[in-house]
Amino acid sequence: MITSNIILLLSEAVVYFGVMAALLHGRNRYGLGIFVCALGVMHFLETYLAAVFYIQLPFGIISPGSTVLFSGKLMMILLLYIKEDALVVRQPIYGLLIGNFLLVALIMIARNHETVQAMPGRQPDMQFVDEMGSLMIWGTILLFIDSIAVILLYEKLGRFLARCRIIRIFVASALTLTFDQIGFFAALRVVSDTPMSALIGGWVAKIAAAFVYSFMIEAYLRFDQQSTGGRALSVRGVFETLTYRERYERLLEESGRDSLTGVLDRRSLDTDGPQLFARARKEGTTFSLIAIDLDDFKSINDTYGHQTGDSVLQSAARKMMTHMRVGDHFYRYGGEEFIGLCQGLSADGSTALADRLRVAVEASPHQNVQRVTVSIGIANYPGDGDSFEQLFARADERLYRAKRTGKNRVVAG
């Protein structure tokens, strides 16, 4: 019986993670809503099974709802944060919080109806409804706290375990699930007098779940890296940051500056680029477009975390800005790609400037990351195009040629 229970638990974990990871992997094609909805649908089942459905294992009795489903949900929230950032991960966190409070509120209103017996022998179990309502409220509050805690722990552990991602994931999730087990068991003890053996058994099972899910997440991240962000947050201010981030970024966008690096943003490039090119062409001067992309930036985010990734972007942008000439224009085009616009440089001059930028980034220290490099593609007028769009396309093509031929290099022709 024990062997079959363990096999069934592992099967449930594999199915749960496999489906949820597939939905997450397809978010760019189908949207994140499918993933978030699937995550939310499971909450009632998790709570119900945690309240009434237990199995026997050598170290005590456990509930698959708590061990497999709840632990899996928390791990998927952490995985979403690793793959995206705090702004994205707040969507399921807030959605689960609001949705479950709404469910309980509607149950509390509905229980006041005067009911009739439509089917012989079937009566609503209002005591069970009350118990489930209490457990869902408490479970939702714990999930809210757990989601913040596991993200903060993951980021804090990056200082010590940046190169050991799987251990970092396991320790962050194991500590958070330990807190959750104590908190949820206290509610079960009050509501249904759950035996103490469930506390120890559930804790051991959740640590085992954290171990299994950590390996699954690491395997997925490696697969995703082959097949294809979050900033450090304080406990006090984490959700204020999440709530008002869009407003802050919108204000910065209105000023034409990128919210992370402080350089000019893509919207400014869309406006400035054609105008600067037209002016250079009218004045009969040269014009250079320098396309820059940080090498292997995705692996930096996956290995060291979004906090370190953001720091690398900031320091690289700062360093490149200091090596641009007075009068040059420098933009963050998106992600880890930057664009420099220069007037009055010869083809050799733009290549020399680009190489200075490359050397400056490589020589600079970056938080937790031993070496950061950039690949650069250059297009010049006259010679490489008669419009800003043609120059951009030519520089972009040369940028990716630089990446294909070894990275950390400049391609100008």
XYZ file of C-alpha atoms in Angstrom:
413
model
C 0.000 0.000 0.000
C 2.776 2.427 0.927
C 4.673 1.734 -2.283
C 1.583 2.298 -4.408
C 0.829 5.533 -2.516
C 4.327 6.874 -3.244
C 4.071 5.924 -6.920
C 0.685 7.629 -7.171
C 2.019 10.787 -5.501
C 4.948 10.944 -7.923
C 2.576 10.374 -10.845
C 0.332 13.201 -9.656
C 3.341 15.531 -9.333
C 4.615 14.663 -12.823
C 1.186 15.182 -14.413
C 0.604 18.448 -12.520
C 4.013 19.889 -13.343
C 3.970 18.632 -16.920
C 0.655 20.297 -17.754
C 1.396 23.543 -15.916
C 4.910 23.824 -17.371
C 3.515 23.260 -20.869
C 0.981 26.072 -20.341
C 3.728 28.342 -19.050
C 5.986 27.451 -21.965
C 3.250 28.400 -24.421
C 2.441 31.742 -22.795
C 3.997 33.782 -25.599
C 1.786 32.057 -28.160
C -1.469 31.572 -26.220
C -1.187 34.173 -23.466
C -0.631 33.863 -19.740
C -4.361 33.682 -18.961
C -4.564 29.916 -19.590
C -1.775 29.275 -17.099
C -3.322 31.569 -14.463
C -6.803 30.062 -14.866
C -5.467 26.517 -14.544
C -3.579 27.537 -11.417
C -6.698 29.066 -9.863
C -9.045 26.191 -10.672
C -7.064 23.836 -8.436
C -7.432 25.837 -5.205
C -10.776 24.426 -4.063
C -9.615 20.864 -4.729
C -6.375 21.508 -2.830
C -8.270 22.798 0.198
C -10.888 20.035 0.105
C -8.321 17.247 -0.123
C -6.165 18.872 2.584
C -9.188 18.895 4.899
C -10.574 15.376 4.418
C -8.379 13.180 2.172
C -5.343 11.495 3.792
C -3.091 8.567 2.975
C -0.595 6.592 5.059
C 3.165 6.844 4.546
C 5.988 5.534 6.792
C 6.549 8.926 8.429
C 2.879 9.780 9.054
C -0.354 10.605 7.284
C -0.410 13.163 4.496
C -2.849 14.747 2.062
C -2.074 14.773 -1.694
C -3.927 18.085 -1.870
C -1.409 19.743 0.395
C 1.687 17.803 -0.677
C 1.279 17.648 -4.438
C -1.196 20.351 -5.430
C -0.432 23.177 -3.010
C 3.333 22.624 -3.113
C 3.095 22.440 -6.892
C 1.178 25.715 -7.056
C 3.798 27.512 -4.983
C 6.597 26.097 -7.116
C 4.822 27.197 -10.299
C 4.534 30.728 -8.908
C 8.291 30.688 -8.258
C 8.939 29.330 -11.757
C 6.787 32.081 -13.267
C 8.828 34.654 -11.346
C 12.113 33.122 -12.566
C 10.914 33.167 -16.167
C 9.260 36.591 -16.038
C 9.405 39.130 -13.191
C 7.521 40.446 -10.165
C 5.121 42.461 -12.314
C 3.901 39.330 -14.090
C 3.837 37.013 -11.076
C 1.564 39.362 -9.159
C -1.281 38.445 -11.545
C -1.907 34.919 -10.190
C -1.071 36.015 -6.626
C -3.651 38.804 -6.638
C -6.088 36.727 -8.688
C -6.025 33.826 -6.235
C -6.361 36.152 -3.265
C -9.327 38.082 -4.659
C -10.986 35.048 -6.268
C -10.991 32.963 -3.117
C -12.253 35.793 -0.936
C -15.021 36.315 -3.487
C -15.890 32.610 -3.384
C -16.140 32.616 0.405
C -18.155 35.844 0.425
C -20.690 34.391 -2.016
C -20.932 31.188 0.021
C -21.623 33.209 3.160
C -24.426 35.072 1.383
C -25.883 31.964 -0.299
C -26.125 30.013 2.958
C -28.870 32.427 4.112
C -31.311 31.247 1.423
C -34.383 29.356 2.494
C -33.859 26.109 0.614
C -36.287 23.455 -0.570
C -35.600 19.760 -0.906
C -35.532 19.157 -4.666
C -34.024 15.655 -4.442
C -35.077 13.129 -1.763
C -32.413 12.485 0.849
C -30.112 15.290 -0.334
C -29.528 18.240 1.985
C -26.741 20.810 1.862
C -24.063 20.219 4.507
C -23.730 23.752 5.846
C -21.270 22.722 8.546
C -18.947 21.435 5.852
C -19.456 24.647 3.850
C -18.530 26.726 6.910
C -15.424 24.639 7.570
C -14.300 24.853 3.962
C -14.916 28.598 3.936
C -12.730 29.081 6.998
C -9.971 26.884 5.595
C -10.059 28.619 2.220
C -9.742 32.060 3.793
C -6.828 30.935 5.927
C -5.239 29.010 3.058
C -5.545 32.021 0.759
C -3.852 34.304 3.287
C -1.063 31.762 3.739
C -0.634 31.440 -0.026
C -0.357 35.211 -0.329
C 2.390 35.269 2.317
C 4.068 32.146 0.915
C 4.241 33.600 -2.593
C 6.016 36.723 -1.371
C 8.292 34.725 0.932
C 9.475 32.207 -1.655
C 10.342 35.002 -4.127
C 12.223 37.030 -1.506
C 14.099 33.955 -0.262
C 15.019 32.976 -3.806
C 16.460 36.450 -4.436
C 18.295 36.639 -1.089
C 19.842 33.203 -1.601
C 21.198 34.401 -4.942
C 24.001 36.103 -3.035
C 25.303 32.748 -1.805
C 23.970 30.195 -4.276
C 24.041 32.040 -7.602
C 25.776 29.113 -9.292
C 23.665 26.430 -7.605
C 20.194 27.273 -8.882
C 18.606 23.933 -8.005
C 19.775 24.200 -4.373
C 18.606 27.799 -4.285
C 15.131 26.776 -5.499
C 14.954 23.870 -3.049
C 16.034 25.857 0.026
C 13.664 28.766 -0.736
C 10.702 26.443 -1.303
C 11.502 24.120 1.619
C 11.668 27.012 4.099
C 8.447 28.508 2.773
C 6.599 25.173 2.816
C 7.768 24.577 6.391
C 6.126 27.837 7.433
C 3.011 26.949 5.442
C 2.731 23.482 6.984
C 2.778 24.899 10.500
C 0.300 27.622 9.620
C -2.213 25.440 7.759
C -2.017 22.590 10.264
C -2.947 25.029 13.037
C -6.170 25.795 11.160
C -6.872 22.110 10.499
C -6.347 21.359 14.171
C -8.904 23.978 15.187
C -11.472 23.171 12.490
C -11.337 19.376 12.298
C -9.070 18.208 15.142
C -6.530 16.777 12.705
C -4.072 14.418 14.503
C -0.488 15.543 15.207
C 0.887 12.808 12.971
C -0.400 14.863 10.041
C 1.866 17.766 11.045
C 5.086 15.745 10.891
C 3.961 13.598 7.979
C 2.815 16.600 5.989
C 6.048 18.478 6.648
C 8.263 15.579 5.529
C 6.085 15.121 2.446
C 6.273 18.824 1.545
C 10.061 18.828 1.864
C 10.130 15.785 -0.429
C 7.794 17.607 -2.828
C 10.099 20.651 -2.803
C 12.993 18.333 -3.657
C 11.151 16.653 -6.545
C 9.709 19.881 -7.945
C 13.123 21.591 -7.735
C 14.580 18.962 -10.050
C 11.614 19.352 -12.383
C 12.031 23.146 -12.478
C 15.762 22.845 -13.140
C 15.092 20.363 -15.952
C 12.476 22.683 -17.446
C 14.755 25.731 -17.251
C 17.536 23.836 -19.009
C 15.115 22.651 -21.685
C 13.662 26.142 -22.097
C 17.122 27.676 -22.385
C 18.029 25.259 -25.154
C 14.698 25.556 -26.984
C 14.214 29.134 -27.087
C 12.275 39.209 -14.944
C 12.360 40.318 -10.717
C 13.988 42.867 -8.804
C 14.966 42.462 -5.130
C 11.996 43.398 -3.009
C 11.633 44.098 0.703
C 8.858 42.415 2.659
C 7.448 45.770 3.624
C 7.272 47.226 0.152
C 6.900 44.257 -2.161
C 3.292 44.727 -3.197
C 3.426 48.507 -3.202
C 6.177 48.084 -5.788
C 4.078 45.650 -7.775
C 0.958 47.803 -7.565
C 2.457 51.114 -8.670
C 5.168 49.956 -11.037
C 3.125 50.586 -14.175
C 2.415 54.171 -13.120
C 6.077 54.777 -12.436
C 7.091 53.328 -15.800
C 4.383 55.338 -17.559
C 5.771 58.559 -16.086
C 9.257 57.625 -17.204
C 7.979 56.770 -20.669
C 6.452 60.232 -20.891
C 9.908 61.660 -20.235
C 11.365 59.441 -22.976
C 13.560 57.465 -20.573
C 13.805 53.730 -19.991
C 12.569 52.879 -16.489
C 15.432 50.491 -15.653
C 18.572 51.918 -17.217
C 17.717 55.609 -17.493
C 18.822 55.837 -21.144
C 16.458 56.947 -23.897
C 13.676 54.445 -24.618
C 12.356 52.740 -27.743
C 9.584 55.254 -28.265
C 12.185 58.015 -28.361
C 14.175 55.984 -30.889
C 11.116 55.583 -33.112
C 10.710 59.370 -33.109
C 14.340 60.496 -33.102
C 15.868 57.964 -35.479
C 14.214 58.990 -38.756
C 14.538 62.691 -37.850
C 18.256 62.463 -37.037
C 18.912 60.471 -40.204
C 16.961 62.975 -42.327
C 18.955 65.834 -40.820
C 22.277 64.108 -41.515
C 21.240 63.381 -45.081
C 20.095 66.984 -45.621
C 23.355 68.345 -44.202
C 25.421 65.901 -46.239
C 27.117 64.311 -43.230
C 27.671 60.688 -42.302
C 25.334 58.786 -40.006
C 26.009 55.568 -38.075
C 23.622 53.148 -36.388
C 25.206 50.848 -33.788
C 23.120 47.852 -32.651
C 24.312 46.270 -29.384
C 23.108 43.117 -27.665
C 24.315 41.572 -24.389
C 25.556 38.034 -24.971
C 23.805 35.121 -23.226
C 21.690 37.472 -21.130
C 18.910 34.903 -20.746
C 21.320 32.527 -19.043
C 22.359 35.332 -16.662
C 18.707 35.803 -15.647
C 18.139 32.053 -15.291
C 21.365 31.420 -13.360
C 21.659 34.486 -11.131
C 18.090 35.807 -11.004
C 16.333 38.884 -12.334
C 17.824 41.147 -9.680
C 21.322 40.433 -10.974
C 20.099 40.632 -14.570
C 18.685 44.098 -13.959
C 21.940 45.173 -12.317
C 23.938 43.927 -15.312
C 21.723 45.884 -17.710
C 22.081 49.029 -15.628
C 25.872 48.834 -15.290
C 26.385 47.924 -18.965
C 24.196 50.825 -20.098
C 26.033 53.221 -17.770
C 29.418 52.102 -18.999
C 28.480 52.410 -22.672
C 26.935 55.834 -22.123
C 30.202 57.137 -20.674
C 32.042 56.095 -23.860
C 29.602 57.700 -26.295
C 30.542 61.117 -27.678
C 28.816 64.329 -26.682
C 25.931 64.727 -29.112
C 25.490 60.990 -29.720
C 22.160 59.378 -28.875
C 21.826 56.128 -26.915
C 18.636 54.056 -26.505
C 17.429 50.849 -24.922
C 15.586 49.162 -27.769
C 14.142 46.363 -25.665
C 15.292 43.539 -23.403
C 19.072 43.444 -23.539
C 19.437 45.327 -26.861
C 20.657 48.913 -27.187
C 20.998 51.297 -30.126
C 23.520 54.084 -30.611
C 23.038 56.847 -33.219
C 26.044 58.923 -34.259
C 26.443 61.732 -36.775
C 29.711 62.783 -38.397
C 31.679 59.549 -37.949
C 33.505 57.755 -40.736
C 32.996 54.004 -41.152
C 36.337 53.393 -39.419
C 35.376 55.848 -36.694
C 32.075 54.106 -35.937
C 33.853 50.742 -35.795
C 36.426 52.139 -33.368
C 33.679 53.604 -31.177
C 31.772 50.318 -31.179
C 34.885 48.409 -30.182
C 35.455 50.831 -27.296
C 31.934 50.082 -26.089
C 32.574 46.338 -26.372
C 35.851 46.512 -24.428
C 34.334 48.796 -21.764
C 31.508 46.344 -21.007
C 33.823 43.335 -20.921
C 36.315 45.072 -18.625
C 33.723 46.323 -16.135
C 32.785 44.432 -12.953
C 29.165 43.304 -12.772
C 27.253 42.067 -9.729
C 27.861 38.319 -9.145
C 28.699 37.771 -12.833
C 32.332 37.165 -13.704
C 32.163 38.215 -17.339
C 29.652 40.155 -19.433
C 30.159 40.726 -23.153
C 28.274 42.334 -26.018
C 27.950 41.681 -29.730
C 27.655 44.699 -32.035
C 26.492 45.321 -35.597
C 27.062 48.620 -37.424
C 25.494 50.260 -40.488
C 26.702 53.548 -41.990
C 25.295 56.192 -44.279
C 26.238 56.547 -47.027
C 26.941 53.024 -48.132
C 24.591 50.722 -46.199
C 21.184 52.206 -46.979
C 19.241 55.272 -48.022
C 16.735 55.322 -45.136
C 16.778 54.882 -41.411
C 14.841 51.618 -41.758
C 17.395 50.205 -44.189
C 20.262 51.122 -41.854
C 18.462 49.529 -38.924
C 17.854 46.279 -40.815
C 21.481 46.135 -41.990
C 22.868 46.782 -38.481
C 20.520 44.173 -37.016
C 21.633 41.583 -39.570
C 25.295 42.286 -38.743
C 24.561 42.089 -35.013
C 23.235 38.569 -35.372
C 26.124 37.667 -37.621
C 28.407 38.748 -34.765
C 26.504 36.421 -32.440
C 26.602 33.505 -34.868
C 30.375 33.846 -35.396
C 31.407 33.730 -31.766
C 29.912 36.737 -29.890
C 31.897 39.494 -28.136
C 32.772 41.093 -31.454
C 31.937 43.946 -33.811
C 30.699 43.346 -37.355
C 30.659 46.419 -39.596
C 30.571 45.030 -43.098
